[in-house]
Structures are given as structure tokens and as C-alpha cells.
PDB file of C-alpha atoms in Angstrom:
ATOM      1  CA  UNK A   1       0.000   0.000   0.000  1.00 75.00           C
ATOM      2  CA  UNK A   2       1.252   3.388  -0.915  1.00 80.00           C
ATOM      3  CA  UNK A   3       2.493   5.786   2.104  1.00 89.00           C
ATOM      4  CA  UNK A   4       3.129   9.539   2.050  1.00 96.00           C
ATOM      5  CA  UNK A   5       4.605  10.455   5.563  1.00 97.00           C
ATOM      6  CA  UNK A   6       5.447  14.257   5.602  1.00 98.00           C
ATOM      7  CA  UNK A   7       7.402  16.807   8.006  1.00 97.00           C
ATOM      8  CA  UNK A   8       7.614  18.476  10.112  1.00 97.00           C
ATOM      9  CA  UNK A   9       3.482  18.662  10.864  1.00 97.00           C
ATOM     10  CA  UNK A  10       4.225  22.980  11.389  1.00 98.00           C
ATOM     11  CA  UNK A  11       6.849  24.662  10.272  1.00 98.00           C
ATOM     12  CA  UNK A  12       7.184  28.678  11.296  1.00 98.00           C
ATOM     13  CA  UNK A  13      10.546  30.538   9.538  1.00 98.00           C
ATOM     14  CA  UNK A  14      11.173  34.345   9.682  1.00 98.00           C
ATOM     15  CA  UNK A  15      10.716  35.798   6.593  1.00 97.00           C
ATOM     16  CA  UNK A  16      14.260  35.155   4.657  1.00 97.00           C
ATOM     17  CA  UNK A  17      14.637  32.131   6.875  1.00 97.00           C
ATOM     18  CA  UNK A  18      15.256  29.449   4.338  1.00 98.00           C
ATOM     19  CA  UNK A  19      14.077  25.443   5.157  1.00 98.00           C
ATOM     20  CA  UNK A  20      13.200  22.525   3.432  1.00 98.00           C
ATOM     21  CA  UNK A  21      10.165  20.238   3.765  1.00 98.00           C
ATOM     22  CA  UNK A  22      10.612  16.635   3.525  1.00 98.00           C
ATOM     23  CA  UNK A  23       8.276  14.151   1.899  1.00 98.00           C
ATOM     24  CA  UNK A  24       8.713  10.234   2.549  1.00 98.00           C
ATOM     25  CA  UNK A  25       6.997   7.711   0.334  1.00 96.00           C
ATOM     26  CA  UNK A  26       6.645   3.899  -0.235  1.00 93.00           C
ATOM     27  CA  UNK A  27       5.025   2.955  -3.452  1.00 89.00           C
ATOM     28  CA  UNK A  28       5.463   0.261  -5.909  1.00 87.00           C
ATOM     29  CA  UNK A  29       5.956   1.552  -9.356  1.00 87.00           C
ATOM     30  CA  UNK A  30       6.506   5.613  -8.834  1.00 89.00           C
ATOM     31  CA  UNK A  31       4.549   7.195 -11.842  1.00 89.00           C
ATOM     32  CA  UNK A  32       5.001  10.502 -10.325  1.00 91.00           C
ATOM     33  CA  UNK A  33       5.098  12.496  -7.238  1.00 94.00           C
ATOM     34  CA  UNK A  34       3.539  15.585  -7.335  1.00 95.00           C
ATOM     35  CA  UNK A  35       3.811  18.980  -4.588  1.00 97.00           C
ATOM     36  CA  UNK A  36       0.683  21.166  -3.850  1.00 97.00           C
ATOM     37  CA  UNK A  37       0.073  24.341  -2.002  1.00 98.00           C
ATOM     38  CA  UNK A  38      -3.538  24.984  -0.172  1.00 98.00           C
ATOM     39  CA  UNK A  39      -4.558  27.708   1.397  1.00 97.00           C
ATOM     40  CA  UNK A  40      -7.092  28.275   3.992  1.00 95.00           C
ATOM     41  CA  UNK A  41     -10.625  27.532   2.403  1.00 93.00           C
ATOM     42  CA  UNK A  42      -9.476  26.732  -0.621  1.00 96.00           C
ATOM     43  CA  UNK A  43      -8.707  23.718  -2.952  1.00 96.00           C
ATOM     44  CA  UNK A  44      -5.121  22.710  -3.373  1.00 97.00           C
ATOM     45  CA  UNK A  45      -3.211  24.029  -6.564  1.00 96.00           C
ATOM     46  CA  UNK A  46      -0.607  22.700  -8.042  1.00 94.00           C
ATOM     47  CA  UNK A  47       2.875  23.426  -7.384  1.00 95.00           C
ATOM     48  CA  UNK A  48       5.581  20.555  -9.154  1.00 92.00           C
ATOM     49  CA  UNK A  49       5.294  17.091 -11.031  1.00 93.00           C
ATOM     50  CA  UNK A  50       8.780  14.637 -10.307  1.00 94.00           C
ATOM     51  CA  UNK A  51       8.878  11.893 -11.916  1.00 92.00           C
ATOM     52  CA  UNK A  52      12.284  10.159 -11.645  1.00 92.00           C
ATOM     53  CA  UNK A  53      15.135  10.345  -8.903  1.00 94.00           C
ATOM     54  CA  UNK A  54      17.806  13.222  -9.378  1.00 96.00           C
ATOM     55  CA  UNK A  55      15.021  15.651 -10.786  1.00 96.00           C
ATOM     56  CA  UNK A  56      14.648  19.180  -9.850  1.00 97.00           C
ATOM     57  CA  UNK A  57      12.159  21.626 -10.316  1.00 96.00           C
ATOM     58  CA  UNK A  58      11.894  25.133  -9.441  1.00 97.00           C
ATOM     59  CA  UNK A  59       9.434  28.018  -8.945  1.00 95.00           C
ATOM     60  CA  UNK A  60      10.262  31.380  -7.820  1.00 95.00           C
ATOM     61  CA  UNK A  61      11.168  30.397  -4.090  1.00 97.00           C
ATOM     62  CA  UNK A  62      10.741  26.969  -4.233  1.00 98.00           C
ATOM     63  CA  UNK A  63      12.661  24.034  -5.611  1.00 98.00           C
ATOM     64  CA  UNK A  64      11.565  20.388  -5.463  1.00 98.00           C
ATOM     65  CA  UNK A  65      13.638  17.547  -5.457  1.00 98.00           C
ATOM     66  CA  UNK A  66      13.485  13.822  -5.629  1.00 97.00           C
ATOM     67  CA  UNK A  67      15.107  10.426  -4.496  1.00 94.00           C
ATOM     68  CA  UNK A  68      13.877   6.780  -4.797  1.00 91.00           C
ATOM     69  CA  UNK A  69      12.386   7.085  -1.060  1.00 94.00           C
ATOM     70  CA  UNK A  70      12.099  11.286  -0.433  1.00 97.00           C
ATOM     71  CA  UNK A  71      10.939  14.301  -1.723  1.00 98.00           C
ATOM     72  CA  UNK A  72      12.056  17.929  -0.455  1.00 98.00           C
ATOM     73  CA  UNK A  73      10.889  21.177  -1.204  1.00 98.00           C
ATOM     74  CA  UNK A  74      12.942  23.616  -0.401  1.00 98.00           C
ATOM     75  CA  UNK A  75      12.161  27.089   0.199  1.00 98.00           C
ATOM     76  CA  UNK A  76      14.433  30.207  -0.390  1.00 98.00           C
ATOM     77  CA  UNK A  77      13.982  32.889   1.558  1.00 97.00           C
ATOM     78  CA  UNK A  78      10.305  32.571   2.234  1.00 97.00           C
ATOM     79  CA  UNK A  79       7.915  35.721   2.510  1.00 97.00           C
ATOM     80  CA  UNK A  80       4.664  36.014   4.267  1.00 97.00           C
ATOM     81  CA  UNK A  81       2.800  35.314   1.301  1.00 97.00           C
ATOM     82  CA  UNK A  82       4.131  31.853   1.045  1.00 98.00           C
ATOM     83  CA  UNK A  83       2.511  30.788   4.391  1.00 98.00           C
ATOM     84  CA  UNK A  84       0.409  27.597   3.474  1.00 98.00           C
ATOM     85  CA  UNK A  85      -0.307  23.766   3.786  1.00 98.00           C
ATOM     86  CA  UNK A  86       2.378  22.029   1.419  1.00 98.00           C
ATOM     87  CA  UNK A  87       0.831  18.852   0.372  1.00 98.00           C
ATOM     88  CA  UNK A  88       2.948  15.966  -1.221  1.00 97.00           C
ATOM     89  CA  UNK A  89       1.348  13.102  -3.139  1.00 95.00           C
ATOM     90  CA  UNK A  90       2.410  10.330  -5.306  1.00 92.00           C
ATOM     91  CA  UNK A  91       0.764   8.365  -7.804  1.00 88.00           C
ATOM     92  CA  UNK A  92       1.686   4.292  -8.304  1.00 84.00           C
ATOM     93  CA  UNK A  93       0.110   2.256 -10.931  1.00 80.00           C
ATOM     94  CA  UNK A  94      -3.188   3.647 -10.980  1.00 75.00           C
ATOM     95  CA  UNK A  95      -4.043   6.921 -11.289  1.00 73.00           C
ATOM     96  CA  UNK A  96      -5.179   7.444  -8.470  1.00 79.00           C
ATOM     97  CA  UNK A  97      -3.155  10.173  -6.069  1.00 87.00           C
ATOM     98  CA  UNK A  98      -2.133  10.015  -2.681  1.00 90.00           C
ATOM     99  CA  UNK A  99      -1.635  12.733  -0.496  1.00 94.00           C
ATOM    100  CA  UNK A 100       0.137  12.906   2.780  1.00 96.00           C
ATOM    101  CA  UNK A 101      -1.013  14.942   5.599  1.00 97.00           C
ATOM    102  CA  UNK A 102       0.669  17.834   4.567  1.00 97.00           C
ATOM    103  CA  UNK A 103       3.364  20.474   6.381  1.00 98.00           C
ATOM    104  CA  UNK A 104       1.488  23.728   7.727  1.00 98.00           C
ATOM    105  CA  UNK A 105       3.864  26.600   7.019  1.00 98.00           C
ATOM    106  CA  UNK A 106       3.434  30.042   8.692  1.00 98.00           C
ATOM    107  CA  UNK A 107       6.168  32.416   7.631  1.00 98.00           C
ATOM    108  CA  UNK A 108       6.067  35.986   9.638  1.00 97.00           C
ATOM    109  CA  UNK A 109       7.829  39.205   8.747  1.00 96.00           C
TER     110      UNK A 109
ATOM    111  CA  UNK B   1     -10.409  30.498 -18.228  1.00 68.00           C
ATOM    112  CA  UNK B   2     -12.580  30.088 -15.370  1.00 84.00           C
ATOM    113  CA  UNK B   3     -11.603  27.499 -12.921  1.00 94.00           C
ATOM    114  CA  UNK B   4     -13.222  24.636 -11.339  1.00 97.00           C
ATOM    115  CA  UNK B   5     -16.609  25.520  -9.969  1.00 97.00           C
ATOM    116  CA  UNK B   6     -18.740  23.716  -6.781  1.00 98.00           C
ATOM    117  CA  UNK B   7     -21.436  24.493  -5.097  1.00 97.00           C
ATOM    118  CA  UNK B   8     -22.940  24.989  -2.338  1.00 98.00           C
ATOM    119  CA  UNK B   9     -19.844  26.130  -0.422  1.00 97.00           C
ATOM    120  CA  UNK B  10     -20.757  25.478   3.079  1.00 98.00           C
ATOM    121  CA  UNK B  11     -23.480  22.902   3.969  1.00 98.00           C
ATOM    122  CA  UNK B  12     -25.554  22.577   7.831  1.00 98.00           C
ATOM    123  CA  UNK B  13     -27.456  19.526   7.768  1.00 98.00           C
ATOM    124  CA  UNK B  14     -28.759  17.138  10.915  1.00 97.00           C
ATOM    125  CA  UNK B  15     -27.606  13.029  10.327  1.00 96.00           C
ATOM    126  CA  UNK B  16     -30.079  10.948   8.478  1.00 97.00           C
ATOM    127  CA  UNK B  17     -30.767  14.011   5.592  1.00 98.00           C
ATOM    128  CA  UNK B  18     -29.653  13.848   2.161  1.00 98.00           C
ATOM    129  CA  UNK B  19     -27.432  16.092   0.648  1.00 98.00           C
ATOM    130  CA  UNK B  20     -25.663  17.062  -2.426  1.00 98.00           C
ATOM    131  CA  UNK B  21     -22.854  18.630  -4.311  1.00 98.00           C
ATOM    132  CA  UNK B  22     -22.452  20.008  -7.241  1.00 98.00           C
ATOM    133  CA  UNK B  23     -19.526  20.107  -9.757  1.00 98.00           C
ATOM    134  CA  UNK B  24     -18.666  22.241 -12.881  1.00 97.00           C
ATOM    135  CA  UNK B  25     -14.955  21.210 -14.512  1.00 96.00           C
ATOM    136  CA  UNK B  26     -12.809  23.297 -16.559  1.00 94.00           C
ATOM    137  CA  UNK B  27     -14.319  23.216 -19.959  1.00 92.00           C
ATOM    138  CA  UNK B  28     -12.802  20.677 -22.157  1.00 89.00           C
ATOM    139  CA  UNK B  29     -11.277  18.603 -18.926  1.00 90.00           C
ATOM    140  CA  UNK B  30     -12.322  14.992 -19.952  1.00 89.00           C
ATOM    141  CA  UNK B  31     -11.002  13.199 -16.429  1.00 90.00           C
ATOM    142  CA  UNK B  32     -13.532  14.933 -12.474  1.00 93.00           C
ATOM    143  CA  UNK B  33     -12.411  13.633  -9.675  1.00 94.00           C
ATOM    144  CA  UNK B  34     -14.501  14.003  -6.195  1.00 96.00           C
ATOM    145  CA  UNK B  35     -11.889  13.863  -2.991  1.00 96.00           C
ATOM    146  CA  UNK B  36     -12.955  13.906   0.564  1.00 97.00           C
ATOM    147  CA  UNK B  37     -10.907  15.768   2.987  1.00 98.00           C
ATOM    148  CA  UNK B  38     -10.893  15.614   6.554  1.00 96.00           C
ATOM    149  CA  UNK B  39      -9.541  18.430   9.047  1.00 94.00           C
ATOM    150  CA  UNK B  40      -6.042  18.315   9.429  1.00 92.00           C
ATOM    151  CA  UNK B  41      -5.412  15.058   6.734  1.00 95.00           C
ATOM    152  CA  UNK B  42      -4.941  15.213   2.987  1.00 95.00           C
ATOM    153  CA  UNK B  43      -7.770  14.521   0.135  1.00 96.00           C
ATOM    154  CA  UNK B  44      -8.633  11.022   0.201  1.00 94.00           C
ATOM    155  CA  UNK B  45     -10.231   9.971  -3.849  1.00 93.00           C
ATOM    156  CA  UNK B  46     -13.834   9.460  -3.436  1.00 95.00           C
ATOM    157  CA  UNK B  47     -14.362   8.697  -7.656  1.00 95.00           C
ATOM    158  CA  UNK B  48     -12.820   9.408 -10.777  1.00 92.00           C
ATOM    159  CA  UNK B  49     -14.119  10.177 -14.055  1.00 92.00           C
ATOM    160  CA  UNK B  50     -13.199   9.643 -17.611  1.00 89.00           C
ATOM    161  CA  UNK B  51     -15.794  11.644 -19.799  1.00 90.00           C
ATOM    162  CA  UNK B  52     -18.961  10.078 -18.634  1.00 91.00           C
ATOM    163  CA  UNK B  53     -17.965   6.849 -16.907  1.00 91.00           C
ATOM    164  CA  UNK B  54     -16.671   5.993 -13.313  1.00 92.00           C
ATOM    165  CA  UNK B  55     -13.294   4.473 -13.726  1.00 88.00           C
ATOM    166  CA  UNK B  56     -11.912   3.817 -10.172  1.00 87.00           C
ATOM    167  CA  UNK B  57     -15.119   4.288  -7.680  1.00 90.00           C
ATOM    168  CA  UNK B  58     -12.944   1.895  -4.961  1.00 87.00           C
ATOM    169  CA  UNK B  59     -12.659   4.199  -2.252  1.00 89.00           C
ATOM    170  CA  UNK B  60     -16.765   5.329  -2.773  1.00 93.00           C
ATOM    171  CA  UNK B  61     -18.881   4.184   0.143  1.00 92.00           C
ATOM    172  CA  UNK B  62     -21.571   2.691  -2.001  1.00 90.00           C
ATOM    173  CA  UNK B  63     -24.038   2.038   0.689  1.00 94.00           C
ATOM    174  CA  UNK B  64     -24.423   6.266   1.437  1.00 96.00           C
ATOM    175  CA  UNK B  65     -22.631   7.552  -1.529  1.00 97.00           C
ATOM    176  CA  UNK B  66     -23.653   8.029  -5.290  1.00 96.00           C
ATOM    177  CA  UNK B  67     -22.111  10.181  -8.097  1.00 97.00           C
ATOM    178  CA  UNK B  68     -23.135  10.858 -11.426  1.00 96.00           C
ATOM    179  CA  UNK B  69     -21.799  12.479 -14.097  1.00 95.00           C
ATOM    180  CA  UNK B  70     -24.267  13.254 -17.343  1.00 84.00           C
ATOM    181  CA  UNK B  71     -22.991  14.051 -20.519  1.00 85.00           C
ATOM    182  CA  UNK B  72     -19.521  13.559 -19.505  1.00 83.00           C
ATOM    183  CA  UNK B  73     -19.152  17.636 -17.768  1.00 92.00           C
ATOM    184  CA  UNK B  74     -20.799  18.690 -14.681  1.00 95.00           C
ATOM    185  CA  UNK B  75     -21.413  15.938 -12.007  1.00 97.00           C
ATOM    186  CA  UNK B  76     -23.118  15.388  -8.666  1.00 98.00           C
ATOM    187  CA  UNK B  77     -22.225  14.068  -5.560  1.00 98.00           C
ATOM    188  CA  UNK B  78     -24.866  12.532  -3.453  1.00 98.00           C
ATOM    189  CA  UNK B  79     -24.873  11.579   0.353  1.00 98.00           C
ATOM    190  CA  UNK B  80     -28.184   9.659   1.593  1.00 97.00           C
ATOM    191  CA  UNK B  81     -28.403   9.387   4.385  1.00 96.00           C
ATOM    192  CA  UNK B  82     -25.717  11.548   5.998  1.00 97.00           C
ATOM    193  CA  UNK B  83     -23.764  10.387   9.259  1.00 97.00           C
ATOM    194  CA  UNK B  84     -21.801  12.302  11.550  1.00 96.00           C
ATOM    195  CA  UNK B  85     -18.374  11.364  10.273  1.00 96.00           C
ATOM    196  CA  UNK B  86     -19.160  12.353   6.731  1.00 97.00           C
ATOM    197  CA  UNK B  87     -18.501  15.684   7.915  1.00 98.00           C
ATOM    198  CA  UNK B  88     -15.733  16.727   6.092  1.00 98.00           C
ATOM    199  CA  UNK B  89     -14.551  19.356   2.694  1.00 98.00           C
ATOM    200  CA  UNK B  90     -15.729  17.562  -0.256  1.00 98.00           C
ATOM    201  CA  UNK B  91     -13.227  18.723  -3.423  1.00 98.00           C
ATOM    202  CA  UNK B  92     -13.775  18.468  -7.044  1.00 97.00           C
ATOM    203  CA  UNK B  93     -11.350  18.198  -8.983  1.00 95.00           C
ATOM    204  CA  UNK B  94     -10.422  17.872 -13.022  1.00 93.00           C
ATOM    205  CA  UNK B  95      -7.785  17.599 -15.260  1.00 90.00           C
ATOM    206  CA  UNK B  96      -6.973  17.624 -19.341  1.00 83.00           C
ATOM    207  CA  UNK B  97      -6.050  14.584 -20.348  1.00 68.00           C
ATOM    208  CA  UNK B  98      -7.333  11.062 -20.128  1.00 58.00           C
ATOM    209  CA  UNK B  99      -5.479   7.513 -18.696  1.00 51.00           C
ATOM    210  CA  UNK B 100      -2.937   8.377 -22.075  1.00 46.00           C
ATOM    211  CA  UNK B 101      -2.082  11.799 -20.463  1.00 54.00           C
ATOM    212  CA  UNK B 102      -1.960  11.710 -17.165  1.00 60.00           C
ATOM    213  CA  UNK B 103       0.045  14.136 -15.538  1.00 67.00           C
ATOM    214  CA  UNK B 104      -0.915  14.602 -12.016  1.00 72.00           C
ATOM    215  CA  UNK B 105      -1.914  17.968 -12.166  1.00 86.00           C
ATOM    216  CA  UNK B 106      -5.261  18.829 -11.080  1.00 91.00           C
ATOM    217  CA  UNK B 107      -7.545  21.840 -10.715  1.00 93.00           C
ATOM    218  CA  UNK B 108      -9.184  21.767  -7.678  1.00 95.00           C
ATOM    219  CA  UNK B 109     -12.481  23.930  -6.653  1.00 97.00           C
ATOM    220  CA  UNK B 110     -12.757  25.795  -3.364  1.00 97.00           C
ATOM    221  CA  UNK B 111     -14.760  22.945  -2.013  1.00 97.00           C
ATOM    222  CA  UNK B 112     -17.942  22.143  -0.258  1.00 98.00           C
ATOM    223  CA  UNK B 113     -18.039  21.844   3.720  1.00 98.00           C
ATOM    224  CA  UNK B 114     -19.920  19.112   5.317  1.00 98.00           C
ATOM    225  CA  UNK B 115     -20.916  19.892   8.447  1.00 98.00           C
ATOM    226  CA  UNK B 116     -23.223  16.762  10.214  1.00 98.00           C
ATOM    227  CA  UNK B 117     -25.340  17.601  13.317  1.00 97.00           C
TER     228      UNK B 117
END
């Protein structure tokens, strides 16, 4: 069965204090993991697709990387407006996604 | 290009009553998904949709739960009757391409929010 296990649960930087998030999965047959951002009362959007170890990706402040058992996402940085739940999720042989509990990020100035 | 559109937003309703959801896709997205997500836990995949038919309906509790989705664009998400742990954000989601295409990324609506009495 797949597992997404992700931390820390809460995460509070000052703004310009850089960290990383980590993501750890189990699945058989990686198709793809995937990072989202959600903010309060809304749906999550979508931040990266990774589909094989060594890959990068980068957006503004953030940069998502990927091993055969971890994802981070790293953030440079950070400003207030990048407070948010970070939510990873991987996809095995179906299609189906599935998301781990996600890391709550508060980032004050 | 307007986004991913559900309805109501925020639901009251006392156990035993039916409700429903509602679920408008970006316009030409072939695959809806319906998620279920608790407080403080990720989406959990309620059902999936290719164009009109339910592909992977595994994780739908049949007894409580239907979904429909007519003509292969809007679709409905029905709880009868509702329980006290069904209360919960329930997320629609959709995406371009079909099984060929998949890409993982998804356009989620703002949700609707359960709340069982």
C-alpha cells in the first residue's frame, strides 16, 4: 500500500529564513510524485510534477527535489505570502493520487 | 479560463438528511475527480471520471454515496443518508487529459463543507 509520511506537521521561519520540507513515500511503481500548495478555504493548486530520482524543479522560491524514497521542497527565503499547507502526493500504478497529511507553514515578517 | 466551480460552499445539515454537491470542470477537462478531505489530513479519492464513466469508484462508500456524471461535464455528488463522520470538505477536482495523459496535475475547486449535526 502506498504511504506519504510528511514533516515536520508545522513549520514557522522568519521571513528570509530558508528550510526545506521533507516528503517520505513507499510505493510500488513511482509514476510521479507531485507537490501542492492549499490555502485556507481553498482547494489545493498545483505546485511541481517529479517523476524520476535526481530531478529538480523550481518556482520562484521553491525548488523540489526527488530520491527513490524522499521528496524535499525547499524554500528560499520565504515571505509572508508563502505561508500555506504544502501537500505531497504520489501516484503508483493507478491513477489514483495520494496525499500525505501535509506540512502547515506560517512564515512571519 | 474560469476554474473549477462547486457548489454549495458550506453545507448545515442534521444526520439521516440527504445532501448534495455540485460540480462544474474546466471546460474541455475529460477526467472529475470528487476527494474527501478531513480536518487536518490530505484529500482522500472518493471517484474518478473519464468523460462520462466511473473508472476507479474503490474508495466510494456505495451504501451512502452516489455520483453521477451526465454528458460527460458537470457531475453530482450525493450523500443519503448523511452520518456524523461524513462531515468533512468535499473537493472536485479535473484535469486535461485522459489515462494516455496523465500528468498529475489537477484543478481543484474551493470545495464544499460538510458539516453533520
Amino acid at each position: 500500500e502506498d504511504q506519504v509520511t510528511q514533516s515536520p506537521e508545522a513549520l514557522r521561519l522568519q521571513e528570509g529564513e530558508s528550510s526545506s520540507l521533507n516528503c517520505s513515500y513507499t510505493v510500488s511503481g513511482l509514476r510521479g510524485l507531485f507537490w501542492y500548495r492549499q490555502d485556507p478555504g481553498k482547494g489545493p493548486e498545483f505546485l511541481f510534477t517529479l517523476y524520476s530520482a535526481g530531478e529538480e524543479k523550481e518556482k520562484e522560491r521553491l525548488k523540489a527535489t526527488l530520491t527513490k524514497k524522499e521528496s524535499f521542497l525547499h524554500i528560499t527565503a520565504p515571505k509572508p505570502e508563502d505561508s500555506a499547507t504544502y501537500l505531497c502526493a504520489v501516484q503508483g500504478p493507478g491513477y489514483a493520487l495520494n496525499f500525505g497529511k501535509g506540512t502547515s507553514l506560517l512564515v512571519t515578517p | 479560463e474560469a476554474g473549477v466551480v462547486q457548489s454549495p460552499r458550506y453545507k448545515i445539515i442534521e444526520k439521516k438528511q440527504p445532501v448534495a454537491f455540485w460540480c462544474n470542470p474546466i471546460s474541455g477537462h475529460n477526467t472529475l475527480y470528487w476527494y474527501r478531505q478531513n480536518l487536518g489530513q490530505g484529500p482522500e479519492l472518493l471517484i474518478r471520471y473519464e468523460n462520462e464513466e466511473a473508472v476507479d469508484d474503490s474508495q466510494l462508500p456505495k451504501d451512502r454515496f452516489s455520483a453521477e456524471r451526465l454528458k460527460g461535464v458537470d457531475s453530482t455528488l450525493k450523500i443519503q443518508p448523511a452520518e456524523l463522520g461524513d462531515s468533512a470538505v468535499y473537493l472536485c477536482a479535473s484535469s486535461r487529459g485522459g489515462s494516455g495523459s496523465y500528468t498529475g496535475e489537477l484543478f481543484f475547486g474551493e470545495g464544499s463543507r460538510l458539516t453533520v449535526l
